[in-house]
Amino acid sequence: QLQVVESGGGLVQPGRSLRLSCAHSEFTVNNYAIGWSRQAPGKEREGVACFSSSDGSTNYGDSVKGRFTISRDNAKNTVYLQMNNLKPEDTAVYYCAVDTGFVNCYSDYVRLFDSWGQGTQVTVSS
């Protein structure tokens, strides 16, 4: 089971940016699926972004499209979520997951990844 550890969360003002990091256990393949999800208090977990290893596309949630970007550094075994123009409604615990197998990023991918990390808190407030 792949292990991941998220970091980089914190308190940020609306309109500012934050980059979350997700360090994962080392594996031999360079192409793998990446998932980011979040959960706000009293709400269900929702998918934020998913990178598909099968075709290289990324599926972003409607609420973050144009503001959030997935990237990765294979040499550092780390994936990132760059979050720009943050809004109070982005406040949540953010989780990441990686998978060397196929994940359909255009389905309910939150349930398809084998495991998610412990999460990092992001609070957007003035």
JSON list of C-alpha atoms in Angstrom, two decimals:
[
{"chain": "A", "resi": 1, "resn": "GLN", "atom": "CA", "xyz": [0.00, 0.00, 0.00]},
{"chain": "A", "resi": 2, "resn": "LEU", "atom": "CA", "xyz": [1.43, 3.34, -1.04]},
{"chain": "A", "resi": 3, "resn": "GLN", "atom": "CA", "xyz": [2.07, 5.77, 1.79]},
{"chain": "A", "resi": 4, "resn": "VAL", "atom": "CA", "xyz": [1.56, 9.51, 1.43]},
{"chain": "A", "resi": 5, "resn": "VAL", "atom": "CA", "xyz": [2.06, 12.46, 3.75]},
{"chain": "A", "resi": 6, "resn": "GLU", "atom": "CA", "xyz": [0.51, 15.82, 3.02]},
{"chain": "A", "resi": 7, "resn": "SER", "atom": "CA", "xyz": [1.95, 19.15, 4.14]},
{"chain": "A", "resi": 8, "resn": "GLY", "atom": "CA", "xyz": [1.78, 22.84, 3.36]},
{"chain": "A", "resi": 9, "resn": "GLY", "atom": "CA", "xyz": [-1.60, 23.72, 4.77]},
{"chain": "A", "resi": 10, "resn": "GLY", "atom": "CA", "xyz": [-2.24, 26.76, 6.90]},
{"chain": "A", "resi": 11, "resn": "LEU", "atom": "CA", "xyz": [-4.17, 29.96, 7.33]},
{"chain": "A", "resi": 12, "resn": "VAL", "atom": "CA", "xyz": [-4.26, 32.24, 4.29]},
{"chain": "A", "resi": 13, "resn": "GLN", "atom": "CA", "xyz": [-6.22, 35.33, 3.31]},
{"chain": "A", "resi": 14, "resn": "PRO", "atom": "CA", "xyz": [-8.74, 35.25, 0.47]},
{"chain": "A", "resi": 15, "resn": "GLY", "atom": "CA", "xyz": [-7.13, 35.83, -2.89]},
{"chain": "A", "resi": 16, "resn": "ARG", "atom": "CA", "xyz": [-3.75, 34.49, -1.81]},
{"chain": "A", "resi": 17, "resn": "SER", "atom": "CA", "xyz": [-2.02, 31.30, -2.89]},
{"chain": "A", "resi": 18, "resn": "LEU", "atom": "CA", "xyz": [-0.85, 28.15, -1.20]},
{"chain": "A", "resi": 19, "resn": "ARG", "atom": "CA", "xyz": [0.98, 25.08, -2.42]},
{"chain": "A", "resi": 20, "resn": "LEU", "atom": "CA", "xyz": [0.31, 21.73, -0.83]},
{"chain": "A", "resi": 21, "resn": "SER", "atom": "CA", "xyz": [2.87, 18.95, -1.00]},
{"chain": "A", "resi": 22, "resn": "CYS", "atom": "CA", "xyz": [2.33, 15.22, -0.90]},
{"chain": "A", "resi": 23, "resn": "ALA", "atom": "CA", "xyz": [5.37, 13.05, -0.29]},
{"chain": "A", "resi": 24, "resn": "HIS", "atom": "CA", "xyz": [4.81, 9.46, -1.32]},
{"chain": "A", "resi": 25, "resn": "SER", "atom": "CA", "xyz": [6.66, 6.20, -0.97]},
{"chain": "A", "resi": 26, "resn": "GLU", "atom": "CA", "xyz": [9.09, 5.47, -3.73]},
{"chain": "A", "resi": 27, "resn": "PHE", "atom": "CA", "xyz": [8.08, 3.33, -6.66]},
{"chain": "A", "resi": 28, "resn": "THR", "atom": "CA", "xyz": [9.68, 2.43, -9.94]},
{"chain": "A", "resi": 29, "resn": "VAL", "atom": "CA", "xyz": [7.19, 3.85, -12.41]},
{"chain": "A", "resi": 30, "resn": "ASN", "atom": "CA", "xyz": [7.24, 7.50, -13.40]},
{"chain": "A", "resi": 31, "resn": "ASN", "atom": "CA", "xyz": [3.66, 7.61, -14.54]},
{"chain": "A", "resi": 32, "resn": "TYR", "atom": "CA", "xyz": [0.97, 7.24, -11.92]},
{"chain": "A", "resi": 33, "resn": "ALA", "atom": "CA", "xyz": [-2.43, 8.57, -11.04]},
{"chain": "A", "resi": 34, "resn": "ILE", "atom": "CA", "xyz": [-2.67, 11.46, -8.58]},
{"chain": "A", "resi": 35, "resn": "GLY", "atom": "CA", "xyz": [-5.71, 12.44, -6.61]},
{"chain": "A", "resi": 36, "resn": "TRP", "atom": "CA", "xyz": [-6.52, 15.39, -4.40]},
{"chain": "A", "resi": 37, "resn": "SER", "atom": "CA", "xyz": [-9.70, 15.62, -2.38]},
{"chain": "A", "resi": 38, "resn": "ARG", "atom": "CA", "xyz": [-10.99, 17.76, 0.46]},
{"chain": "A", "resi": 39, "resn": "GLN", "atom": "CA", "xyz": [-13.51, 17.66, 3.23]},
{"chain": "A", "resi": 40, "resn": "ALA", "atom": "CA", "xyz": [-15.04, 20.69, 4.90]},
{"chain": "A", "resi": 41, "resn": "PRO", "atom": "CA", "xyz": [-16.72, 20.47, 8.30]},
{"chain": "A", "resi": 42, "resn": "GLY", "atom": "CA", "xyz": [-20.16, 18.95, 8.01]},
{"chain": "A", "resi": 43, "resn": "LYS", "atom": "CA", "xyz": [-19.70, 18.11, 4.35]},
{"chain": "A", "resi": 44, "resn": "GLU", "atom": "CA", "xyz": [-18.85, 15.00, 2.40]},
{"chain": "A", "resi": 45, "resn": "ARG", "atom": "CA", "xyz": [-15.42, 14.38, 0.91]},
{"chain": "A", "resi": 46, "resn": "GLU", "atom": "CA", "xyz": [-15.25, 15.84, -2.58]},
{"chain": "A", "resi": 47, "resn": "GLY", "atom": "CA", "xyz": [-12.78, 15.35, -5.37]},
{"chain": "A", "resi": 48, "resn": "VAL", "atom": "CA", "xyz": [-10.64, 18.37, -6.13]},
{"chain": "A", "resi": 49, "resn": "ALA", "atom": "CA", "xyz": [-8.40, 17.13, -8.92]},
{"chain": "A", "resi": 50, "resn": "CYS", "atom": "CA", "xyz": [-7.31, 13.88, -10.48]},
{"chain": "A", "resi": 51, "resn": "PHE", "atom": "CA", "xyz": [-4.43, 13.25, -12.88]},
{"chain": "A", "resi": 52, "resn": "SER", "atom": "CA", "xyz": [-4.99, 10.30, -15.15]},
{"chain": "A", "resi": 53, "resn": "SER", "atom": "CA", "xyz": [-1.91, 8.22, -15.90]},
{"chain": "A", "resi": 54, "resn": "SER", "atom": "CA", "xyz": [-3.60, 6.62, -18.89]},
{"chain": "A", "resi": 55, "resn": "ASP", "atom": "CA", "xyz": [-3.91, 9.74, -21.04]},
{"chain": "A", "resi": 56, "resn": "GLY", "atom": "CA", "xyz": [-2.14, 12.49, -19.09]},
{"chain": "A", "resi": 57, "resn": "SER", "atom": "CA", "xyz": [-5.27, 14.53, -18.58]},
{"chain": "A", "resi": 58, "resn": "THR", "atom": "CA", "xyz": [-6.36, 16.15, -15.34]},
{"chain": "A", "resi": 59, "resn": "ASN", "atom": "CA", "xyz": [-9.94, 16.38, -14.17]},
{"chain": "A", "resi": 60, "resn": "TYR", "atom": "CA", "xyz": [-10.48, 19.43, -11.96]},
{"chain": "A", "resi": 61, "resn": "GLY", "atom": "CA", "xyz": [-13.59, 20.01, -9.90]},
{"chain": "A", "resi": 62, "resn": "ASP", "atom": "CA", "xyz": [-15.78, 22.81, -11.19]},
{"chain": "A", "resi": 63, "resn": "SER", "atom": "CA", "xyz": [-15.24, 24.88, -8.07]},
{"chain": "A", "resi": 64, "resn": "VAL", "atom": "CA", "xyz": [-11.43, 24.89, -8.48]},
{"chain": "A", "resi": 65, "resn": "LYS", "atom": "CA", "xyz": [-11.05, 24.86, -12.24]},
{"chain": "A", "resi": 66, "resn": "GLY", "atom": "CA", "xyz": [-8.73, 27.60, -13.39]},
{"chain": "A", "resi": 67, "resn": "ARG", "atom": "CA", "xyz": [-7.37, 28.17, -9.88]},
{"chain": "A", "resi": 68, "resn": "PHE", "atom": "CA", "xyz": [-5.80, 24.85, -8.81]},
{"chain": "A", "resi": 69, "resn": "THR", "atom": "CA", "xyz": [-3.07, 22.92, -10.60]},
{"chain": "A", "resi": 70, "resn": "ILE", "atom": "CA", "xyz": [-1.55, 19.48, -10.03]},
{"chain": "A", "resi": 71, "resn": "SER", "atom": "CA", "xyz": [2.15, 18.94, -10.62]},
{"chain": "A", "resi": 72, "resn": "ARG", "atom": "CA", "xyz": [4.77, 16.43, -9.55]},
{"chain": "A", "resi": 73, "resn": "ASP", "atom": "CA", "xyz": [8.48, 15.96, -9.08]},
{"chain": "A", "resi": 74, "resn": "ASN", "atom": "CA", "xyz": [9.38, 12.32, -9.62]},
{"chain": "A", "resi": 75, "resn": "ALA", "atom": "CA", "xyz": [12.93, 12.84, -8.36]},
{"chain": "A", "resi": 76, "resn": "LYS", "atom": "CA", "xyz": [11.55, 13.99, -5.01]},
{"chain": "A", "resi": 77, "resn": "ASN", "atom": "CA", "xyz": [8.68, 11.49, -4.89]},
{"chain": "A", "resi": 78, "resn": "THR", "atom": "CA", "xyz": [6.39, 14.43, -4.32]},
{"chain": "A", "resi": 79, "resn": "VAL", "atom": "CA", "xyz": [3.22, 15.73, -5.91]},
{"chain": "A", "resi": 80, "resn": "TYR", "atom": "CA", "xyz": [1.83, 19.20, -5.46]},
{"chain": "A", "resi": 81, "resn": "LEU", "atom": "CA", "xyz": [-1.41, 21.08, -5.53]},
{"chain": "A", "resi": 82, "resn": "GLN", "atom": "CA", "xyz": [-0.94, 24.73, -6.38]},
{"chain": "A", "resi": 83, "resn": "MET", "atom": "CA", "xyz": [-3.93, 26.72, -5.17]},
{"chain": "A", "resi": 84, "resn": "ASN", "atom": "CA", "xyz": [-4.37, 30.28, -6.40]},
{"chain": "A", "resi": 85, "resn": "ASN", "atom": "CA", "xyz": [-7.00, 32.91, -5.70]},
{"chain": "A", "resi": 86, "resn": "LEU", "atom": "CA", "xyz": [-8.19, 31.04, -2.64]},
{"chain": "A", "resi": 87, "resn": "LYS", "atom": "CA", "xyz": [-11.70, 31.60, -1.36]},
{"chain": "A", "resi": 88, "resn": "PRO", "atom": "CA", "xyz": [-13.25, 31.05, 2.06]},
{"chain": "A", "resi": 89, "resn": "GLU", "atom": "CA", "xyz": [-15.21, 28.13, 0.61]},
{"chain": "A", "resi": 90, "resn": "ASP", "atom": "CA", "xyz": [-11.91, 26.38, -0.09]},
{"chain": "A", "resi": 91, "resn": "THR", "atom": "CA", "xyz": [-11.48, 25.90, 3.65]},
{"chain": "A", "resi": 92, "resn": "ALA", "atom": "CA", "xyz": [-11.17, 22.18, 4.30]},
{"chain": "A", "resi": 93, "resn": "VAL", "atom": "CA", "xyz": [-8.83, 19.34, 5.12]},
{"chain": "A", "resi": 94, "resn": "TYR", "atom": "CA", "xyz": [-7.02, 18.38, 1.93]},
{"chain": "A", "resi": 95, "resn": "TYR", "atom": "CA", "xyz": [-5.96, 14.83, 1.16]},
{"chain": "A", "resi": 96, "resn": "CYS", "atom": "CA", "xyz": [-3.82, 13.29, -1.53]},
{"chain": "A", "resi": 97, "resn": "ALA", "atom": "CA", "xyz": [-3.45, 9.84, -2.99]},
{"chain": "A", "resi": 98, "resn": "VAL", "atom": "CA", "xyz": [-1.31, 8.19, -5.65]},
{"chain": "A", "resi": 99, "resn": "ASP", "atom": "CA", "xyz": [-1.81, 4.96, -7.50]},
{"chain": "A", "resi": 100, "resn": "THR", "atom": "CA", "xyz": [0.43, 3.09, -9.90]},
{"chain": "A", "resi": 101, "resn": "GLY", "atom": "CA", "xyz": [-2.59, 1.34, -11.35]},
{"chain": "A", "resi": 102, "resn": "PHE", "atom": "CA", "xyz": [-5.39, 2.72, -13.46]},
{"chain": "A", "resi": 103, "resn": "VAL", "atom": "CA", "xyz": [-7.81, 5.16, -11.84]},
{"chain": "A", "resi": 104, "resn": "ASN", "atom": "CA", "xyz": [-10.75, 6.51, -13.80]},
{"chain": "A", "resi": 105, "resn": "CYS", "atom": "CA", "xyz": [-10.45, 10.19, -13.02]},
{"chain": "A", "resi": 106, "resn": "TYR", "atom": "CA", "xyz": [-13.78, 10.88, -14.69]},
{"chain": "A", "resi": 107, "resn": "SER", "atom": "CA", "xyz": [-15.75, 8.80, -12.26]},
{"chain": "A", "resi": 108, "resn": "ASP", "atom": "CA", "xyz": [-16.14, 8.94, -8.47]},
{"chain": "A", "resi": 109, "resn": "TYR", "atom": "CA", "xyz": [-12.38, 8.72, -8.10]},
{"chain": "A", "resi": 110, "resn": "VAL", "atom": "CA", "xyz": [-12.41, 9.53, -4.40]},
{"chain": "A", "resi": 111, "resn": "ARG", "atom": "CA", "xyz": [-13.58, 5.96, -3.86]},
{"chain": "A", "resi": 112, "resn": "LEU", "atom": "CA", "xyz": [-11.20, 4.45, -6.40]},
{"chain": "A", "resi": 113, "resn": "PHE", "atom": "CA", "xyz": [-7.86, 5.33, -4.86]},
{"chain": "A", "resi": 114, "resn": "ASP", "atom": "CA", "xyz": [-6.73, 2.63, -2.43]},
{"chain": "A", "resi": 115, "resn": "SER", "atom": "CA", "xyz": [-5.76, 5.00, 0.34]},
{"chain": "A", "resi": 116, "resn": "TRP", "atom": "CA", "xyz": [-5.54, 8.65, 1.17]},
{"chain": "A", "resi": 117, "resn": "GLY", "atom": "CA", "xyz": [-3.17, 10.45, 3.51]},
{"chain": "A", "resi": 118, "resn": "GLN", "atom": "CA", "xyz": [-4.00, 11.98, 6.86]},
{"chain": "A", "resi": 119, "resn": "GLY", "atom": "CA", "xyz": [-4.67, 15.37, 5.36]},
{"chain": "A", "resi": 120, "resn": "THR", "atom": "CA", "xyz": [-3.55, 18.94, 5.89]},
{"chain": "A", "resi": 121, "resn": "GLN", "atom": "CA", "xyz": [-5.80, 21.76, 7.03]},
{"chain": "A", "resi": 122, "resn": "VAL", "atom": "CA", "xyz": [-6.32, 24.77, 4.78]},
{"chain": "A", "resi": 123, "resn": "THR", "atom": "CA", "xyz": [-8.17, 27.74, 6.21]},
{"chain": "A", "resi": 124, "resn": "VAL", "atom": "CA", "xyz": [-9.02, 30.74, 4.06]},
{"chain": "A", "resi": 125, "resn": "SER", "atom": "CA", "xyz": [-10.06, 33.69, 6.13]},
{"chain": "A", "resi": 126, "resn": "SER", "atom": "CA", "xyz": [-9.41, 37.38, 6.48]}
]
